[in-house]
Short mmCIF file of C-alpha atoms in Angstrom, two decimals:
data_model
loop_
_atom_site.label_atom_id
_atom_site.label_comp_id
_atom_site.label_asym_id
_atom_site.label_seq_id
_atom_site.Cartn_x
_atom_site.Cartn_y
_atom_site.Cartn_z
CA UNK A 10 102.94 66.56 115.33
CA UNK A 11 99.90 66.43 113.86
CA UNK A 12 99.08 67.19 109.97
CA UNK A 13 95.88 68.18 108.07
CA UNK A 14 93.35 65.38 106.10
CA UNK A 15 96.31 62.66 106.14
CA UNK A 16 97.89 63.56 103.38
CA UNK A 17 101.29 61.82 102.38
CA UNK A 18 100.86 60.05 106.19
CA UNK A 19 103.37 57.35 105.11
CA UNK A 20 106.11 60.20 104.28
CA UNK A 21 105.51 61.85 107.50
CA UNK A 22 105.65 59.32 109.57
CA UNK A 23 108.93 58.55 108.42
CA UNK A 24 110.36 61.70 108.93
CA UNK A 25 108.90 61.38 112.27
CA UNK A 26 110.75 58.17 113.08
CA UNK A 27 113.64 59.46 111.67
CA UNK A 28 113.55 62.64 113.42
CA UNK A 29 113.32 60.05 116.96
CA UNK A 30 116.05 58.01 115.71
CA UNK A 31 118.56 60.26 114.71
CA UNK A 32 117.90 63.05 117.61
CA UNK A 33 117.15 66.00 115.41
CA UNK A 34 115.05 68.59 116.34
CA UNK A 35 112.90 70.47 113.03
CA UNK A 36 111.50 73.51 113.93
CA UNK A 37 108.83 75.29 111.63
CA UNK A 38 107.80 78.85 112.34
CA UNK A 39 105.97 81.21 109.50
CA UNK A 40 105.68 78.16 106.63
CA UNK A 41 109.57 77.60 107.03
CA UNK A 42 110.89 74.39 108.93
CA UNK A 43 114.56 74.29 110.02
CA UNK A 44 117.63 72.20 111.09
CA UNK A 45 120.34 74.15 112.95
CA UNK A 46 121.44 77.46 111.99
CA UNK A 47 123.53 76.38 113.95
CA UNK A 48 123.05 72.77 114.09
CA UNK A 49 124.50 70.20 117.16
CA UNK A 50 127.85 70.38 118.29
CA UNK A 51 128.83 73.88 116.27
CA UNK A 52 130.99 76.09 118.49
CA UNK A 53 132.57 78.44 115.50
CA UNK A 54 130.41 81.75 114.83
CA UNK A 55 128.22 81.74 111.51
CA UNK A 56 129.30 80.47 108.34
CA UNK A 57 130.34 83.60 105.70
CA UNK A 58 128.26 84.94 103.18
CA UNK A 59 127.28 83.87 100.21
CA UNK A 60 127.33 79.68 101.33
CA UNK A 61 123.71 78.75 100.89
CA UNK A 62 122.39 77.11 97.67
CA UNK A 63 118.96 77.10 96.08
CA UNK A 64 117.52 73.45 95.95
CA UNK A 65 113.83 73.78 93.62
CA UNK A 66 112.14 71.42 91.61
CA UNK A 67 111.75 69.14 94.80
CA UNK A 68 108.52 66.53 94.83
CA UNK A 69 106.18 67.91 97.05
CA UNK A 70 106.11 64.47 99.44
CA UNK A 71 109.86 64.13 100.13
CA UNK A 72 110.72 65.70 103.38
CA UNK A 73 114.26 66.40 105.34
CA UNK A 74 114.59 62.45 106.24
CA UNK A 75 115.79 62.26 102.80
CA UNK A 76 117.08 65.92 101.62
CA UNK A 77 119.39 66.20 105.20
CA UNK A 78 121.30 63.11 104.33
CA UNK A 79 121.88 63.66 101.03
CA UNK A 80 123.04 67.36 101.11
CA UNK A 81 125.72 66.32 104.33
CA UNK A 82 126.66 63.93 102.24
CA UNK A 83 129.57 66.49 100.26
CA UNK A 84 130.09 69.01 102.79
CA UNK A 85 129.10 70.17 106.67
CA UNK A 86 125.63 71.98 106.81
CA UNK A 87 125.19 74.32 109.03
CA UNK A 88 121.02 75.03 108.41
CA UNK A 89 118.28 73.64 105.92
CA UNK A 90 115.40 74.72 105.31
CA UNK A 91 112.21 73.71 103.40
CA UNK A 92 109.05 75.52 102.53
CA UNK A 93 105.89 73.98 103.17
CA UNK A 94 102.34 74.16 102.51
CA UNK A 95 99.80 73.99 105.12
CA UNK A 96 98.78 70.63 104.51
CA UNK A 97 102.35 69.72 105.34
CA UNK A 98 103.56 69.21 101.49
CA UNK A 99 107.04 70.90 100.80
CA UNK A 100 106.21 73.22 98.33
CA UNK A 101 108.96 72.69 95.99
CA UNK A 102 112.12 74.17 97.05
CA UNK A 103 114.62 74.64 99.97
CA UNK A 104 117.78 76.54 100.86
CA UNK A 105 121.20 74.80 102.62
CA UNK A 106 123.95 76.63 103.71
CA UNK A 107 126.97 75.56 104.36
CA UNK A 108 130.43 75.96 106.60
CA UNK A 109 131.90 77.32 103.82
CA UNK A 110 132.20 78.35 100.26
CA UNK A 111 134.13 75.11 99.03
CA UNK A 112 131.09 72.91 100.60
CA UNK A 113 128.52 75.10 98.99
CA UNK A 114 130.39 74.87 95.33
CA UNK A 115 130.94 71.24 95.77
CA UNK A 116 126.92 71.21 96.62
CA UNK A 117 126.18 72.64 93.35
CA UNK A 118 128.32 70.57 91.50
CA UNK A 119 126.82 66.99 92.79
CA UNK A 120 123.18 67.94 92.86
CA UNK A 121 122.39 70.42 90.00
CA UNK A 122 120.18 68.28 87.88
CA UNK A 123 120.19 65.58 90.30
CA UNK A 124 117.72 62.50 89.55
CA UNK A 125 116.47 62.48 93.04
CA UNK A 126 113.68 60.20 91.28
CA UNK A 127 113.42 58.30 88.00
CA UNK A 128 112.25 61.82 85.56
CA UNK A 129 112.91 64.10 89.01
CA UNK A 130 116.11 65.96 87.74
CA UNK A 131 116.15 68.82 91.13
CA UNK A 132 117.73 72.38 90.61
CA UNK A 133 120.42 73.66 92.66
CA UNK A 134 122.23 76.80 92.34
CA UNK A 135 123.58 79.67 94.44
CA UNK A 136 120.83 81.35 96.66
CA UNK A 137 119.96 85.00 95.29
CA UNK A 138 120.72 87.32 98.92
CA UNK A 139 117.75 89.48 98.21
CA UNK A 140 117.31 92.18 101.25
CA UNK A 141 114.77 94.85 99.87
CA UNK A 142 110.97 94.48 99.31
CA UNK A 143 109.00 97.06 97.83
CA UNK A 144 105.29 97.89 99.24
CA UNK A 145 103.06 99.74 96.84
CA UNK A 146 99.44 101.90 96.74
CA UNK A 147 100.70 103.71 100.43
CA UNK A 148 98.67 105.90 101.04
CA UNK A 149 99.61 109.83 101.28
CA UNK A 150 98.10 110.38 105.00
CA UNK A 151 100.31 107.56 106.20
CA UNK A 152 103.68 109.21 107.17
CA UNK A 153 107.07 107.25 107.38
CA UNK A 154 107.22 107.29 111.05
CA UNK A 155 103.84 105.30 111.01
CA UNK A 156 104.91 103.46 108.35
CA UNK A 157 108.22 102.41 110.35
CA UNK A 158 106.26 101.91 113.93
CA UNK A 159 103.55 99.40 111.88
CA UNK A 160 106.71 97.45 110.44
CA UNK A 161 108.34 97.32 113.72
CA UNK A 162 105.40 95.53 114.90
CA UNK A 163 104.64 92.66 111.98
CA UNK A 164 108.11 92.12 110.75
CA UNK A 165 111.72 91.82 112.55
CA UNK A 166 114.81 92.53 111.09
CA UNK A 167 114.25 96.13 109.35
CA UNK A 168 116.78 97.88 108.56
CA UNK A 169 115.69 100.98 106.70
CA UNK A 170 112.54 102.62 105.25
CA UNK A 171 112.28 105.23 102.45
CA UNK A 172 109.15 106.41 101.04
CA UNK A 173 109.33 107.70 97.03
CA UNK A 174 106.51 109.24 95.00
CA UNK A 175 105.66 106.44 92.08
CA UNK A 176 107.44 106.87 89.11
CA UNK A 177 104.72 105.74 87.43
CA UNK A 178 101.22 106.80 89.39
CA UNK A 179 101.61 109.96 90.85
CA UNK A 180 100.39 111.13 93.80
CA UNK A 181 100.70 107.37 94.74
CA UNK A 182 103.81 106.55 96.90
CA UNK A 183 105.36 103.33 97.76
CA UNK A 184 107.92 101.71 100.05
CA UNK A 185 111.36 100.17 99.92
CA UNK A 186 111.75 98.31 103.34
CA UNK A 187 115.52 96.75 103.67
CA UNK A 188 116.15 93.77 106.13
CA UNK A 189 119.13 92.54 107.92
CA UNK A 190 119.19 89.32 105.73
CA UNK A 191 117.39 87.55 102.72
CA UNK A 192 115.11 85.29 105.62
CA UNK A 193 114.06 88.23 107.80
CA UNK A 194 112.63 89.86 104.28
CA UNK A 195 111.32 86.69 103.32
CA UNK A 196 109.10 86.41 105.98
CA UNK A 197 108.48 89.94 106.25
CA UNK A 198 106.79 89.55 102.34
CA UNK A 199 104.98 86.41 103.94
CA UNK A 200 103.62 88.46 106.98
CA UNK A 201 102.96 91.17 104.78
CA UNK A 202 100.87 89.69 102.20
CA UNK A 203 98.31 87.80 104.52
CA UNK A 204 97.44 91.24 105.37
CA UNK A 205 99.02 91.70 108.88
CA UNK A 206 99.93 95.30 108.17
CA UNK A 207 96.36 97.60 107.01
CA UNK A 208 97.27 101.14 106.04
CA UNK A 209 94.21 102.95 105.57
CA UNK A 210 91.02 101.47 104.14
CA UNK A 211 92.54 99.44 101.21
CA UNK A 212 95.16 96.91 101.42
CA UNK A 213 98.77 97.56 100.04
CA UNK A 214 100.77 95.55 97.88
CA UNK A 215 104.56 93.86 98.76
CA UNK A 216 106.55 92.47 96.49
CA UNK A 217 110.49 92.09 95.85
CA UNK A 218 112.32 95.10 95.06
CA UNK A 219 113.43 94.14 91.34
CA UNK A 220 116.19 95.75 89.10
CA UNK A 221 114.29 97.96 87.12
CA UNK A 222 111.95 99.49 89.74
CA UNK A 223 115.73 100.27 91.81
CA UNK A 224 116.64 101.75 88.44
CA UNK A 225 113.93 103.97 88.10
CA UNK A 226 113.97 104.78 91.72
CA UNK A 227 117.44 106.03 91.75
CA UNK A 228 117.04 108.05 88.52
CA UNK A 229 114.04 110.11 90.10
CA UNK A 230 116.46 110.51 92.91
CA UNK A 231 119.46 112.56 90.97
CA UNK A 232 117.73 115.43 92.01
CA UNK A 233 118.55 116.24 95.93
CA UNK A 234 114.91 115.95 97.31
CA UNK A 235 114.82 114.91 101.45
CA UNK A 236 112.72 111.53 101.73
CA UNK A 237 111.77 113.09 105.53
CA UNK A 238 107.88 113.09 104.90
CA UNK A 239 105.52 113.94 107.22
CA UNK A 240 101.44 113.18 106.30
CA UNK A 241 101.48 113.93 102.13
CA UNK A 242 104.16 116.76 102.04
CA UNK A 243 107.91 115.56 101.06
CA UNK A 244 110.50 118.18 102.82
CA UNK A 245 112.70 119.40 99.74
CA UNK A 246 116.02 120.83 100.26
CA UNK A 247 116.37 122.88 97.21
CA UNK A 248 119.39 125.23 98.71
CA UNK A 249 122.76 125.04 100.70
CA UNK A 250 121.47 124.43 104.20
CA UNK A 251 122.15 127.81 105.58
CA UNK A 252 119.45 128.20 108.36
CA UNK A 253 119.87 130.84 111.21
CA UNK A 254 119.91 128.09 113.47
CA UNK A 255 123.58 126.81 114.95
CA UNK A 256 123.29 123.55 115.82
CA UNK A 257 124.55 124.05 119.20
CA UNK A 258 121.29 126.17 119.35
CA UNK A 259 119.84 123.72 118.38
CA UNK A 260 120.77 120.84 120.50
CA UNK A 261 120.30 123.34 123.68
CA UNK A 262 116.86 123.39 123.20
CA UNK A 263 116.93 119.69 122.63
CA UNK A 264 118.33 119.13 125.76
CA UNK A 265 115.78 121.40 127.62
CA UNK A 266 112.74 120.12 126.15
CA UNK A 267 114.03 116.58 126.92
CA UNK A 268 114.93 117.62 130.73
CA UNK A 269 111.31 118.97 131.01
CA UNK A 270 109.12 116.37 129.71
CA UNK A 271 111.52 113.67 131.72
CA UNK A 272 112.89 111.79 128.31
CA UNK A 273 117.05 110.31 128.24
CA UNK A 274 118.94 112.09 126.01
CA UNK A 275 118.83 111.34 122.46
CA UNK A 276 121.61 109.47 120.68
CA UNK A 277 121.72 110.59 116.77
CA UNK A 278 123.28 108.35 113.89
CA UNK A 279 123.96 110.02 110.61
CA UNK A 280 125.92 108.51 107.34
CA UNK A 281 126.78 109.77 104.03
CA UNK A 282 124.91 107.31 101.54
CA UNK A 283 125.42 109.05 98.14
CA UNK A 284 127.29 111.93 96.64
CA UNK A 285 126.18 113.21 92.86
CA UNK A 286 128.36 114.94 90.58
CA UNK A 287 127.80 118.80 91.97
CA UNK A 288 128.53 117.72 95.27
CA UNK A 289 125.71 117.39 97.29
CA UNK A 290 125.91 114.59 99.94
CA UNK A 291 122.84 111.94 100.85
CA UNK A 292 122.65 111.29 104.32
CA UNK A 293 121.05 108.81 106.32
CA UNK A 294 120.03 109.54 109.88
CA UNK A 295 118.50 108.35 112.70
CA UNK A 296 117.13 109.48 116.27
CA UNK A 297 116.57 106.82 118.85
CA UNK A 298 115.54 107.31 122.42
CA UNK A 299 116.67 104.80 124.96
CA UNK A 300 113.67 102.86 126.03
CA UNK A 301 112.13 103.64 122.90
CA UNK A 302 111.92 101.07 120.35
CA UNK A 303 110.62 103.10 117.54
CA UNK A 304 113.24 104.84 115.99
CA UNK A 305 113.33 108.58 113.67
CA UNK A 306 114.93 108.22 110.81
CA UNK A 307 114.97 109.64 107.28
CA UNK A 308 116.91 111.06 104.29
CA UNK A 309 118.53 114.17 103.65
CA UNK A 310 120.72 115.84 101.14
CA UNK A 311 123.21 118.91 102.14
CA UNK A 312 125.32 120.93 100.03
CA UNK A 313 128.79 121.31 99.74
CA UNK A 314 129.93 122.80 102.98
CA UNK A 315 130.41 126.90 102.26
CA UNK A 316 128.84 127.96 105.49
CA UNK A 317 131.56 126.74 107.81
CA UNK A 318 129.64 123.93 109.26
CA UNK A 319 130.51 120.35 108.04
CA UNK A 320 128.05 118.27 105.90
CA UNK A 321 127.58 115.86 109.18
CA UNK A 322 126.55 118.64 111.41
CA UNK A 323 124.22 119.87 108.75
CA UNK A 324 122.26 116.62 108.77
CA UNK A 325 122.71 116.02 112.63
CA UNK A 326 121.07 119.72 112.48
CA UNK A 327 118.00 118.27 110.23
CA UNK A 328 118.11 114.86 112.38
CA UNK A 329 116.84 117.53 115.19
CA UNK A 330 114.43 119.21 114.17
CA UNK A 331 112.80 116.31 112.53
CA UNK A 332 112.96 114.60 116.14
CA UNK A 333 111.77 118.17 117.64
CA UNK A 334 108.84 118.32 115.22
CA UNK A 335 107.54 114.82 115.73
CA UNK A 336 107.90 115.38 119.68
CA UNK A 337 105.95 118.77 119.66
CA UNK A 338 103.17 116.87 117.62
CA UNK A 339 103.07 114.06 119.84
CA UNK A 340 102.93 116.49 123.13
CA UNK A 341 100.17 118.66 120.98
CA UNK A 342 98.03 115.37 120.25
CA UNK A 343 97.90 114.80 124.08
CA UNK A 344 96.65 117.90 125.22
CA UNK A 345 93.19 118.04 126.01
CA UNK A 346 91.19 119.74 123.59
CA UNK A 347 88.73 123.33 124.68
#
């Protein structure tokens, strides 16, 4: 393996050497280099959460020769990993999880403050699971179905997307993109902020989703406003949803316009996410076509049921014609123009 201008070439070639001696494979991908998850010999499923630890304050020329050693040393490890720079340097800090919570607490309880060297006391602590980023300056044109599609392709692991005006900047709107796990975001921040996602002419800006911006967030949200946006316009749901539409209707015409244009039926996925004190329900839903990896989803609030139709077939019945709309543009767009 070969690193830039030869610096700290006595350090690496030891981890080399011990890399050959020992039979462990170190695998680096997106300024992240790992051991196991799982490592050798481990036939049991993942560990549970909440069994990595937080290792900072590392010097920037001691690699996993030394750090895998020492953190097996009170308890079974079931992945490492350490940041680096591109000149092959860690850059400071590293994460180790564990079989299990004992092994983790017992890591914390050796090494916190460690003198790794003579005036090199390291930190160690438990990790902070963080699963939400936040991107910022989106602009208005760009609709949450692009939004999702351009994720899809630059990042893995994304769970969810909701768009929100700014609390702060109006008309500006930003992003709060969830992952499956602390990594996936991780990287997802890394991919994100050497550019590899353009929305419009300008750049956007990802960072972690903190406390106080969630706060906010969730305040502007007491009010039951749909996050289904299409181009710059926010659908509101200001009343009982009470269309003339049955969703049986509904789903009819689904069916047809599926049959026609020679798609697989549909499969919808809706969950309750929040309730506020007059009774209106959140829901989450998504559409997703088999064979097609680009889901619909968005947010919706529905009113206490009055109408004899439960909340879940009111947002199934909003889950369609969201799906419906975006289908009849994308048919539109592909007609040839006169």
């Amino acid at each position: 393996q070969a690193w830039a201008n030869g610096i700290n070439e006595a350090g690496k070639l030891a981890l080399l050497a011990w890399e050959k001696e020992t039979g462990i494979e170190l695998v680096q991908i997106n300024g992240q280099r790992h051991y196991g998850g799982p490592p050798p010999g481990w036939l049991c499923g993942p560990p549970p959460a909440g069994t990595e630890v937080y290792i900072a304050r590392l010097p920037q020329d001691i690699y996993e020769n030394t750090l895998i050693p020492l953190f097996q040393s009170v308890g079974t490890l079931y992945e490492f990993r350490l940041m680096m720079t591109f000149s092959g340097l860690n850059r400071g800090f590293a994460y180790a999880r564990y079989a299990s919570l004992q092994d983790a607490q017992r890591a914390i309880n050796t090494f916190h403050r460690f003198p790794l060297r003579r005036g090199c006391a390291i930190v160690v602590c438990w990790s902070t699971q963080k699963h939400e980023l936040v991107l910022r300056d989106v602009p208005a044109s760009v609709s949450q179905q692009e939004l999702e599609a351009g994720l899809q392709m630059v990042t893995e692991g994304l769970r969810s997307v909701t768009l929100h005006a700014s609390p702060c900047h109006r008309p500006a709107r930003l992003a709060v993109l969830k992952y499956r796990s602390h990594r996936a975001a991780a990287l997802a921040k890394k991919a994100l902020t050497e550019g590899n996602l353009r929305l419009g002419k300008e750049g956007i800006r990802v960072d972690w989703l903190g406390p106080q911006l969630k706060k906010k967030l969730q305040h502007c949200e007491e009010e039951p406003w749909s996050s289904w946006v299409q181009g710059d316009e926010s659908l509101a749901v200001p009343e009982p949803v009470a269309m003339p539409l049955s969703l049986q209707n509904v789903l009819e015409c689904l069916n047809m316009v599926c049959w026609k244009h020679h798609l697989r039926t549909p499969l919808f996925f809706t969950k309750c996410v929040q309730v506020n004190p007059n009774g209106w329900q959140k829901f989450w839903y998504q559409v997703e076509i088999p064979g097609c990896h680009v889901p619909i989803s968005g947010f919706t609030w529905v009113s206490p049921d009055r109408q004899g139709q439960s909340e879940q077939e009111k947002a199934k019945l909003v889950a369609v014609l969201h799906f419906l709309q975006v289908l009849g543009e994308s048919l539109h767009s592909q007609l040839p123009a006169f």
